[in-house]
Tab-separated table of N, CA and C in Angstrom:
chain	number	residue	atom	x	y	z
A	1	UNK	N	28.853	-4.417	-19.106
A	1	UNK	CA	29.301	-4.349	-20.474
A	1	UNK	C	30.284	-3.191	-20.607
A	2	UNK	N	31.293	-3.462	-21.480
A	2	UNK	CA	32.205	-2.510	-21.491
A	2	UNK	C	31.448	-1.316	-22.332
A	3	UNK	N	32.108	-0.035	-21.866
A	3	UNK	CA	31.326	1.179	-22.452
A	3	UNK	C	32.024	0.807	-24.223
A	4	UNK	N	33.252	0.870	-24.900
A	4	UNK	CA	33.489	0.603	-26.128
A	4	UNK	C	32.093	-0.759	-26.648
A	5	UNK	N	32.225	-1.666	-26.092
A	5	UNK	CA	31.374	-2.422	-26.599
A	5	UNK	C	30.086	-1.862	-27.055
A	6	UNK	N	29.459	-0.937	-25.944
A	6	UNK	CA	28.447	-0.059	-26.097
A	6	UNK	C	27.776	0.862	-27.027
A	7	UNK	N	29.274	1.382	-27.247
A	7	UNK	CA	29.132	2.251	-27.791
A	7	UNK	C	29.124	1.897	-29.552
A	8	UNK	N	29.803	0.717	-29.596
A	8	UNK	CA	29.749	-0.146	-31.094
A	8	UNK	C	28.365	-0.422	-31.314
A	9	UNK	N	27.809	-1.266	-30.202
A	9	UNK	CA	26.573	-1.409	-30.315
A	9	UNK	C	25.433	-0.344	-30.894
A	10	UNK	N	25.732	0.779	-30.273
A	10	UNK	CA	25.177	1.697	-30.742
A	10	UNK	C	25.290	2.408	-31.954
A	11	UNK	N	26.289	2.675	-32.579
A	11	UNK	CA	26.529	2.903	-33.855
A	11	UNK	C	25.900	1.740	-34.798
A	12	UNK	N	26.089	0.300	-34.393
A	12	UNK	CA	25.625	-0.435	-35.167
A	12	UNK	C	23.453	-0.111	-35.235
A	13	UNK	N	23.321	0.341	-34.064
A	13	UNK	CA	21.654	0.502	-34.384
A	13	UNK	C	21.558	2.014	-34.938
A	14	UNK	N	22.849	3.070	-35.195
A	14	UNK	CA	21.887	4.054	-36.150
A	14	UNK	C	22.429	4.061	-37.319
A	15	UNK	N	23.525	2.975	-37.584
A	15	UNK	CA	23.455	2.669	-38.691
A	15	UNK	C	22.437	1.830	-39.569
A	16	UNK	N	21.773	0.921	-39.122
A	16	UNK	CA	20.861	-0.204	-39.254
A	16	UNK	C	19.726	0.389	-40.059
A	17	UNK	N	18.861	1.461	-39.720
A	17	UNK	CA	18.377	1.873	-41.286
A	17	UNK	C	19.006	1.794	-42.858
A	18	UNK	N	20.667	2.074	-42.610
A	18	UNK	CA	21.174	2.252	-43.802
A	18	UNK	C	21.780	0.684	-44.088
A	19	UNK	N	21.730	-0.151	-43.728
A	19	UNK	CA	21.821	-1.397	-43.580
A	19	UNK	C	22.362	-1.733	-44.656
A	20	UNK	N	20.734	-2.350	-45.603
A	20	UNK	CA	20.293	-2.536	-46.690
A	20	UNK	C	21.561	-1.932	-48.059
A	21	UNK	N	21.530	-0.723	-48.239
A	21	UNK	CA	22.426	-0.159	-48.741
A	21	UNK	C	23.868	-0.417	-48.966
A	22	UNK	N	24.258	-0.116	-47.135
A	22	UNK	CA	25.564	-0.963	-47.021
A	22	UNK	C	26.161	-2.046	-47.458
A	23	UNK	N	24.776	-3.172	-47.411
A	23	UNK	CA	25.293	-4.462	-48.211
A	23	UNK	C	25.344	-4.679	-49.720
A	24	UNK	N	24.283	-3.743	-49.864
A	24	UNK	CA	23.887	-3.944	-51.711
A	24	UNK	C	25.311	-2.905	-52.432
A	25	UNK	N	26.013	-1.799	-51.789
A	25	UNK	CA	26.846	-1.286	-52.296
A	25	UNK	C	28.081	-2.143	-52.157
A	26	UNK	N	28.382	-3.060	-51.292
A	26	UNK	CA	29.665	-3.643	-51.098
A	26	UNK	C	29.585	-5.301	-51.651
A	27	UNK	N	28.296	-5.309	-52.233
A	27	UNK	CA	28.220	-6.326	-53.428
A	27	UNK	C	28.464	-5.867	-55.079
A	28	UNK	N	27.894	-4.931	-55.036
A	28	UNK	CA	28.498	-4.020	-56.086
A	28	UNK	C	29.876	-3.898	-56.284
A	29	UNK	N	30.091	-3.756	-55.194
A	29	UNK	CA	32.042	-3.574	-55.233
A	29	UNK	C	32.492	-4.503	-55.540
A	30	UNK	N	32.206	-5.861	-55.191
A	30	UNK	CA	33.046	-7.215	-55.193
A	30	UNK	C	32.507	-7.605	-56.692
A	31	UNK	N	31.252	-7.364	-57.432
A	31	UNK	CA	30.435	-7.772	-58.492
A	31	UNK	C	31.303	-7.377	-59.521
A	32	UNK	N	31.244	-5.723	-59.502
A	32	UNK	CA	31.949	-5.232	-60.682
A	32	UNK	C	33.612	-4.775	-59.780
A	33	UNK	N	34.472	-4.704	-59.645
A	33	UNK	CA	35.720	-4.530	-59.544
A	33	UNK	C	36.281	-3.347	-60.313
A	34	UNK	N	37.000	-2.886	-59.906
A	34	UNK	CA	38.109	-1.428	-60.487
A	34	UNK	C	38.846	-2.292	-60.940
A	35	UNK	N	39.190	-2.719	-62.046
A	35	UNK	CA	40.711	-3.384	-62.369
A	35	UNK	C	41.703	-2.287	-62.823
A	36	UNK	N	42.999	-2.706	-62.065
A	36	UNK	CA	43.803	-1.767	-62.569
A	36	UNK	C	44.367	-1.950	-64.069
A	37	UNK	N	45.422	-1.021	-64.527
A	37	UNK	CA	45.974	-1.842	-66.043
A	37	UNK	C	46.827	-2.745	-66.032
A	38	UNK	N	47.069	-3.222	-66.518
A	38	UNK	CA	48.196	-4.483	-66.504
A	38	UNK	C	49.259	-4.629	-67.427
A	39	UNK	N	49.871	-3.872	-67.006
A	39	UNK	CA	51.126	-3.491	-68.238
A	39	UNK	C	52.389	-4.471	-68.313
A	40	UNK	N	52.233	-5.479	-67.700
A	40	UNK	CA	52.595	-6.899	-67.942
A	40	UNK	C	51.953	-7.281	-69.168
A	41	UNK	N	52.928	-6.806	-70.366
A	41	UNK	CA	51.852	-7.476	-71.343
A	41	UNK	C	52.734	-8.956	-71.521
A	42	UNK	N	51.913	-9.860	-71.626
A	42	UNK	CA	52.773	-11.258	-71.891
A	42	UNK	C	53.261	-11.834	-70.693
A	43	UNK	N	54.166	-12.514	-70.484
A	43	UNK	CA	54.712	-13.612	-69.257
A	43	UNK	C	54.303	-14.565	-69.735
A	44	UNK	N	54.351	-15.243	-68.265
A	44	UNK	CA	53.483	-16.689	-67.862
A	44	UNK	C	51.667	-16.874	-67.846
A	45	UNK	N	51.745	-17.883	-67.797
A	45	UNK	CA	50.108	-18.109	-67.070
A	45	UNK	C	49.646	-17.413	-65.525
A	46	UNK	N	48.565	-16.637	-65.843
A	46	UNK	CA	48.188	-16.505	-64.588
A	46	UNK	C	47.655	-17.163	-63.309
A	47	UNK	N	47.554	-17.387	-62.247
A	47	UNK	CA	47.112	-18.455	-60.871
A	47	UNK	C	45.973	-17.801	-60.650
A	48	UNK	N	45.024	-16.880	-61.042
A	48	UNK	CA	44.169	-16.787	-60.821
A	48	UNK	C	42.473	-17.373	-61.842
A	49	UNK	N	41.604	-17.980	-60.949
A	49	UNK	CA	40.445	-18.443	-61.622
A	49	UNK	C	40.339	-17.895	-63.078
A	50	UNK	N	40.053	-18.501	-64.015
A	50	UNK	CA	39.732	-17.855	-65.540
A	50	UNK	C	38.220	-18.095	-65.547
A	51	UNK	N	37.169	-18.563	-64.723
A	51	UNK	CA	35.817	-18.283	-65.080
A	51	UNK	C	35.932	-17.012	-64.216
A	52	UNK	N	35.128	-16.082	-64.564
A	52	UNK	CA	35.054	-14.374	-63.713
A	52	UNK	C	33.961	-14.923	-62.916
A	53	UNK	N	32.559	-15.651	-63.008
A	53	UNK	CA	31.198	-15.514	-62.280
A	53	UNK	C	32.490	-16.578	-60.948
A	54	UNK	N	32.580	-17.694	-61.244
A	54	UNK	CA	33.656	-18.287	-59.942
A	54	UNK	C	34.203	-17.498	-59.074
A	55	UNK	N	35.185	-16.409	-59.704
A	55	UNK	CA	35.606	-15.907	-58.566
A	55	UNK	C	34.889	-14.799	-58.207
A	56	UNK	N	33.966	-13.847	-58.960
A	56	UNK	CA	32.964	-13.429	-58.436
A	56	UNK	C	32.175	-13.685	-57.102
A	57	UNK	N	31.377	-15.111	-56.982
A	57	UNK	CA	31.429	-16.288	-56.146
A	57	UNK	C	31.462	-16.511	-54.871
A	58	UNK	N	32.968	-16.356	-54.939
A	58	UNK	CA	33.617	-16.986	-54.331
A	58	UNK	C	34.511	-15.855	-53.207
A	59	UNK	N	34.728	-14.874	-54.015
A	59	UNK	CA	35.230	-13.106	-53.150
A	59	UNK	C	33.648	-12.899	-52.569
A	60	UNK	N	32.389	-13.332	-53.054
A	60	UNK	CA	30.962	-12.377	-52.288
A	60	UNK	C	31.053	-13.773	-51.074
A	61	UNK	N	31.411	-14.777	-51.597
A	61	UNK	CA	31.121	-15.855	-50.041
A	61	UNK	C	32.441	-15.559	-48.917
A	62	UNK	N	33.405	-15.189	-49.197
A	62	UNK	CA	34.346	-14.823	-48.492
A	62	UNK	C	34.681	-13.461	-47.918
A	63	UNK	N	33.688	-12.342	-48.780
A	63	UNK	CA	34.578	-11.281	-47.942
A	63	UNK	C	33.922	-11.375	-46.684
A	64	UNK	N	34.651	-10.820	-45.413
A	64	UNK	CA	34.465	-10.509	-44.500
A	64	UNK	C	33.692	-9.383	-44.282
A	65	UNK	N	33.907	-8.280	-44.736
A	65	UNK	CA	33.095	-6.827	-44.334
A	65	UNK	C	31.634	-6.985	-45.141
A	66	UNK	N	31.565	-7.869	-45.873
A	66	UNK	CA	29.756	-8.274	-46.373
A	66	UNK	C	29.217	-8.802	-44.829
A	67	UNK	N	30.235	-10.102	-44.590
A	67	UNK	CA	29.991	-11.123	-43.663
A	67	UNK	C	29.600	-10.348	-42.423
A	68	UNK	N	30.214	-9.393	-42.137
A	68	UNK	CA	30.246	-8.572	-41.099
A	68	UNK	C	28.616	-8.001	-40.390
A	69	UNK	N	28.390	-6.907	-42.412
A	69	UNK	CA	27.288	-6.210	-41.965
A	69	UNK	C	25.669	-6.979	-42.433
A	70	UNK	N	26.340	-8.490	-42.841
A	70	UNK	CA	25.017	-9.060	-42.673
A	70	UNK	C	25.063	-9.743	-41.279
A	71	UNK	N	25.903	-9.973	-40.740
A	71	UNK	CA	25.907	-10.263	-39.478
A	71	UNK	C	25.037	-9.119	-38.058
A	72	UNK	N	25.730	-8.169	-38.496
A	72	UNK	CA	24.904	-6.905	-37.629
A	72	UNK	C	23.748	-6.454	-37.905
A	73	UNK	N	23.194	-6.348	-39.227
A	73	UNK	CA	22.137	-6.571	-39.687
A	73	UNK	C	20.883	-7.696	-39.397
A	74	UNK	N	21.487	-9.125	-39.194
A	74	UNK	CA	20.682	-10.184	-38.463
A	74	UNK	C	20.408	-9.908	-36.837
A	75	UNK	N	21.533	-9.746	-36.367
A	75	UNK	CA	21.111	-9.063	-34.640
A	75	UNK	C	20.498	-7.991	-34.463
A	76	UNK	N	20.306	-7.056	-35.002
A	76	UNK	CA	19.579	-6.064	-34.511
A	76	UNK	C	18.051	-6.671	-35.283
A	77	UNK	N	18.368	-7.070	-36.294
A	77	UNK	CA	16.507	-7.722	-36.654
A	77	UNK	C	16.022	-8.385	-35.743
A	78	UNK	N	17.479	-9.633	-35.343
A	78	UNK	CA	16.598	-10.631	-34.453
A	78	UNK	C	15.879	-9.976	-32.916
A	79	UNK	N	17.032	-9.105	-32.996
A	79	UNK	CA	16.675	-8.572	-31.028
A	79	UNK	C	15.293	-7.419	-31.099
A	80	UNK	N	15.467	-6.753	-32.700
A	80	UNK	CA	14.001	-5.778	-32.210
A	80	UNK	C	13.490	-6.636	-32.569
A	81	UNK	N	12.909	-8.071	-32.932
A	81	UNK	CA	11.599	-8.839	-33.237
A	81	UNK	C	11.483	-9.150	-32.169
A	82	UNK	N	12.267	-9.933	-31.173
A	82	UNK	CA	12.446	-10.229	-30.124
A	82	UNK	C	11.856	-9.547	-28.523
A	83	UNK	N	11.527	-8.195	-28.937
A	83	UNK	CA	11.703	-6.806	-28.101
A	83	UNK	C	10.005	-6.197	-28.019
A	84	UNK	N	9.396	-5.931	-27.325
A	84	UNK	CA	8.325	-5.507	-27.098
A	84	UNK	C	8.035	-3.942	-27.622
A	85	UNK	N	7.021	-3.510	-27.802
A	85	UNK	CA	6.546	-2.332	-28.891
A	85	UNK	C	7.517	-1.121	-28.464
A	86	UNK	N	7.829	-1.299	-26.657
A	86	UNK	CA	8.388	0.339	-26.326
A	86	UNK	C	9.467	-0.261	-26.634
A	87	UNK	N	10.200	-0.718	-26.785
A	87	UNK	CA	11.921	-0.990	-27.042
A	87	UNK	C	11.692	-0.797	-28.350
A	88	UNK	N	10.912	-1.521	-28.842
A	88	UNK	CA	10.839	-0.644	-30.721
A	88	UNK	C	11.058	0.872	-31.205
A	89	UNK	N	9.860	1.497	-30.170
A	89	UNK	CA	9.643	2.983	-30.538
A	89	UNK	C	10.992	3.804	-30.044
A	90	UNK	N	11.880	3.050	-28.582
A	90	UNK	CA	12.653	3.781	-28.189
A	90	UNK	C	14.096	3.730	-29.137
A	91	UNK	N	14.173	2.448	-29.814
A	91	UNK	CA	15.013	2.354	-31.103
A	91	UNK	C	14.843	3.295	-32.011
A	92	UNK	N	13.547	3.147	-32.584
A	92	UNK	CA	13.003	3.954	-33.130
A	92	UNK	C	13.557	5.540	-33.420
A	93	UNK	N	13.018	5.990	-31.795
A	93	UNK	CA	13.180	7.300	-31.931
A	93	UNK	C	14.849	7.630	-31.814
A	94	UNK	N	15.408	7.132	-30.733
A	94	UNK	CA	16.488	7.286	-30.937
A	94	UNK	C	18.046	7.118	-31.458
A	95	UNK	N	17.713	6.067	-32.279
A	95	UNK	CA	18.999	5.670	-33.153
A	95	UNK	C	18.669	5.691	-34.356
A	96	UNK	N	17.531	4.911	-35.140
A	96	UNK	CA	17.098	5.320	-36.726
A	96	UNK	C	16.992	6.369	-37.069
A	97	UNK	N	16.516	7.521	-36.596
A	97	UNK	CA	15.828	9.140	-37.258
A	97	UNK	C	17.525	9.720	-37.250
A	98	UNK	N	17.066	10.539	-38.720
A	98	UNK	CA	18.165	10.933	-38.786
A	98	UNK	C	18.131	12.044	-37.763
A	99	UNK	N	17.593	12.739	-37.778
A	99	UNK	CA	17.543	13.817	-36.642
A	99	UNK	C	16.185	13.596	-35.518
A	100	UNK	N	17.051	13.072	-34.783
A	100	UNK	CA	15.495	12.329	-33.896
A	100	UNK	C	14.768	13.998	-32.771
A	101	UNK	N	13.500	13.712	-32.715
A	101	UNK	CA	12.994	14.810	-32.295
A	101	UNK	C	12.913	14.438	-30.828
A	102	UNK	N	13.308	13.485	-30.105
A	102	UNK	CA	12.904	12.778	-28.775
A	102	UNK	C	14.182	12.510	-27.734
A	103	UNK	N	14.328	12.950	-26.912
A	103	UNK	CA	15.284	12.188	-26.140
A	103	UNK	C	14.275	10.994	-24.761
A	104	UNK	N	14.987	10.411	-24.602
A	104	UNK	CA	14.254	9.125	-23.338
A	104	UNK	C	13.354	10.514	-22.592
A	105	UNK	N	13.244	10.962	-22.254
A	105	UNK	CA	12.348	12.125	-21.336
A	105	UNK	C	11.294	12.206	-22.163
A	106	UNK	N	11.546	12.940	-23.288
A	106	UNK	CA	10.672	13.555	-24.634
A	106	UNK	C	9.562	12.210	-24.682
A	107	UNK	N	9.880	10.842	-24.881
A	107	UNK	CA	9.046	9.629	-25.280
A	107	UNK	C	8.246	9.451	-23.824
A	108	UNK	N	8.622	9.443	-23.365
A	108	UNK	CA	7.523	9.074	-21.919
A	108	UNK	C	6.637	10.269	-21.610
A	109	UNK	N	7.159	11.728	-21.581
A	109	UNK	CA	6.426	12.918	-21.125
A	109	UNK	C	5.005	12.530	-22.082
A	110	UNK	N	5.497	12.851	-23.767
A	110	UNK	CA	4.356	12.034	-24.902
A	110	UNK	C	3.808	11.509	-25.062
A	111	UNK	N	3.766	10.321	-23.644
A	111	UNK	CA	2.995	8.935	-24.383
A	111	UNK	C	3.827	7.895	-25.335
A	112	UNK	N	4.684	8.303	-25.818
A	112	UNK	CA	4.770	7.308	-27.151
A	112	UNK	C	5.488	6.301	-26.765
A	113	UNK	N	5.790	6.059	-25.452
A	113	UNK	CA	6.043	4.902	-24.458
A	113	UNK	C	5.640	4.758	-23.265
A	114	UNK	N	4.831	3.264	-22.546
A	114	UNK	CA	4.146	3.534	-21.555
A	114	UNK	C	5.165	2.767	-20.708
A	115	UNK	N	5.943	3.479	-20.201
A	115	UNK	CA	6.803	2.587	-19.009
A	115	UNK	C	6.883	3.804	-18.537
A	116	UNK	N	7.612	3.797	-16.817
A	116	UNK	CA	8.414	4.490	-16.211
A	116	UNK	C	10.233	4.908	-16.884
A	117	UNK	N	10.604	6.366	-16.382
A	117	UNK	CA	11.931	6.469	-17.020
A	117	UNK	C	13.078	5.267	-16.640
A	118	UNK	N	12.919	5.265	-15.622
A	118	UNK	CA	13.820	4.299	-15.224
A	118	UNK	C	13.730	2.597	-16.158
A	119	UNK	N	12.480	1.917	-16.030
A	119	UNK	CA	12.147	0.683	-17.060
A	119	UNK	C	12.526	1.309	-18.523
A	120	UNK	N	12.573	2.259	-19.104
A	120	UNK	CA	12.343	2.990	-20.381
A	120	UNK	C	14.265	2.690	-20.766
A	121	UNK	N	15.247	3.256	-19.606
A	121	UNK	CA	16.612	2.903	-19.480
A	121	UNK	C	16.779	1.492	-19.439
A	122	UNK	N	16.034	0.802	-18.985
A	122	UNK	CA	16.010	-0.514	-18.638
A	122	UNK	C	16.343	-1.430	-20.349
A	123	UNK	N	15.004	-0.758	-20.573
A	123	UNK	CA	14.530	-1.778	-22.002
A	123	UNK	C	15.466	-1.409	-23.150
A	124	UNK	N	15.665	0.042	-23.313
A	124	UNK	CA	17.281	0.210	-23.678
A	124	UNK	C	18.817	-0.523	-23.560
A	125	UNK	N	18.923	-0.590	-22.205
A	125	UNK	CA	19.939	-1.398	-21.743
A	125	UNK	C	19.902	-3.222	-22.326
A	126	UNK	N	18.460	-3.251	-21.916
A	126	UNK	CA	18.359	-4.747	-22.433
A	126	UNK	C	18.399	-5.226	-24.000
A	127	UNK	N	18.367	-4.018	-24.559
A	127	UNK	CA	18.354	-4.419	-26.666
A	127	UNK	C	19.910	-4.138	-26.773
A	128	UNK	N	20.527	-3.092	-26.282
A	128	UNK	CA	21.919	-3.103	-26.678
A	128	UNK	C	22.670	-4.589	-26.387
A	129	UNK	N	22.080	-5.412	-25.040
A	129	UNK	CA	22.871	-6.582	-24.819
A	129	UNK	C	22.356	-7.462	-25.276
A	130	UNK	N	21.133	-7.497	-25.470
A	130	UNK	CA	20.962	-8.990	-26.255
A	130	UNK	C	21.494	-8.828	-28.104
A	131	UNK	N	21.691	-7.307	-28.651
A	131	UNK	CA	22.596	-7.614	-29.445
A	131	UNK	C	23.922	-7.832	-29.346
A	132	UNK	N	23.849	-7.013	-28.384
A	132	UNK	CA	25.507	-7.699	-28.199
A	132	UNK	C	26.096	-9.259	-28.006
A	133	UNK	N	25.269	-9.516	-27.471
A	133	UNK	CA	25.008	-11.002	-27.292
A	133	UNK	C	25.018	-12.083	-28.317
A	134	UNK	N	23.772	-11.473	-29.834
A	134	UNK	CA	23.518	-11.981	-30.868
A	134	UNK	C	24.491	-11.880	-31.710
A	135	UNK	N	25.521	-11.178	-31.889
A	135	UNK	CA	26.634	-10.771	-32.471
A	135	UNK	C	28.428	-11.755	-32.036
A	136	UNK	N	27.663	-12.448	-30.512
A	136	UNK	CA	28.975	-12.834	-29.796
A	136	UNK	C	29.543	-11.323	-28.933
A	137	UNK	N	29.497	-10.597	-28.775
A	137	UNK	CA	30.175	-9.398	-28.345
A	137	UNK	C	29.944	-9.376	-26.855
A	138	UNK	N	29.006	-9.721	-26.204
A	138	UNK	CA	28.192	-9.759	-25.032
A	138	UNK	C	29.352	-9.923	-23.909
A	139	UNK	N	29.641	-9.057	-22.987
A	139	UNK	CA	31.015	-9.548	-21.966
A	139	UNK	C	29.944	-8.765	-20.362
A	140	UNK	N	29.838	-9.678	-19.564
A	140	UNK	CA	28.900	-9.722	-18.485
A	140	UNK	C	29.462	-8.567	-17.113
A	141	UNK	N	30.569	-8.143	-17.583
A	141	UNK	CA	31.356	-7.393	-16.789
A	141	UNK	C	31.032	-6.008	-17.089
């Protein structure tokens, strides 16, 4: 996997707590709109929709950057459901917390994962690609 790919991947899992947010604020955006003024007073008819909930609608089924982070949002759900308890905790500790207290060493010395370091890199390696994967992003090289 390419390291950029990787490294997207990864931003996308410590962003993924703030998920939720992300989407509910950029529905907000498309819901209510900044309109600018329109100092066109008069002309012609306008080409744009005259019901507001329509194009309301119709901008939340189309934008892309909603489309996006419900998209990244579904892969990382699907792959940690997907993922056994230590790939959870190692998500867990290291991409959700805002200030995580653990590095891969820290979780195994603890207990709070029962694998070897090496499987511990492993099961890591294996959630970044099967999201990558779940996303389409997945490149085998």
């Amino acid at each position: 996997m390419r390291s950029g790919t990787k490294k997207r991947i990864e931003e996308i899992l410590r962003d993924y707590p703030k998920m939720d947010k992300y989407i509910n604020d950029r529905r907000q955006e498309l819901m209510y709109p900044i309109k600018p003024d329109d100092e066109n007073v008069g002309g012609g008819k306008s080409s744009k929709i005259s019901k507001p909930q329509e194009q309301i609608l119709i901008t939340i089924d189309e934008d892309k950057q909603l489309k996006a982070l419900e998209r990244e949002q579904e892969a990382v759900a699907i792959s940690l459901a997907d993922s056994d308890a230590d790939t959870n905790v190692i998500a867990e500790e290291l991409y959700f917390k805002k200030h995580p207290k653990y590095q891969m060493d820290g979780l195994i010395e603890d207990k709070l994962i029962h694998c070897r370091r090496t499987q511990a890199f492993q099961k890591k390696s294996k959630l970044i690609r099967r999201i990558a994967k779940e996303m389409g992003l997945y490149d085998p090289y």
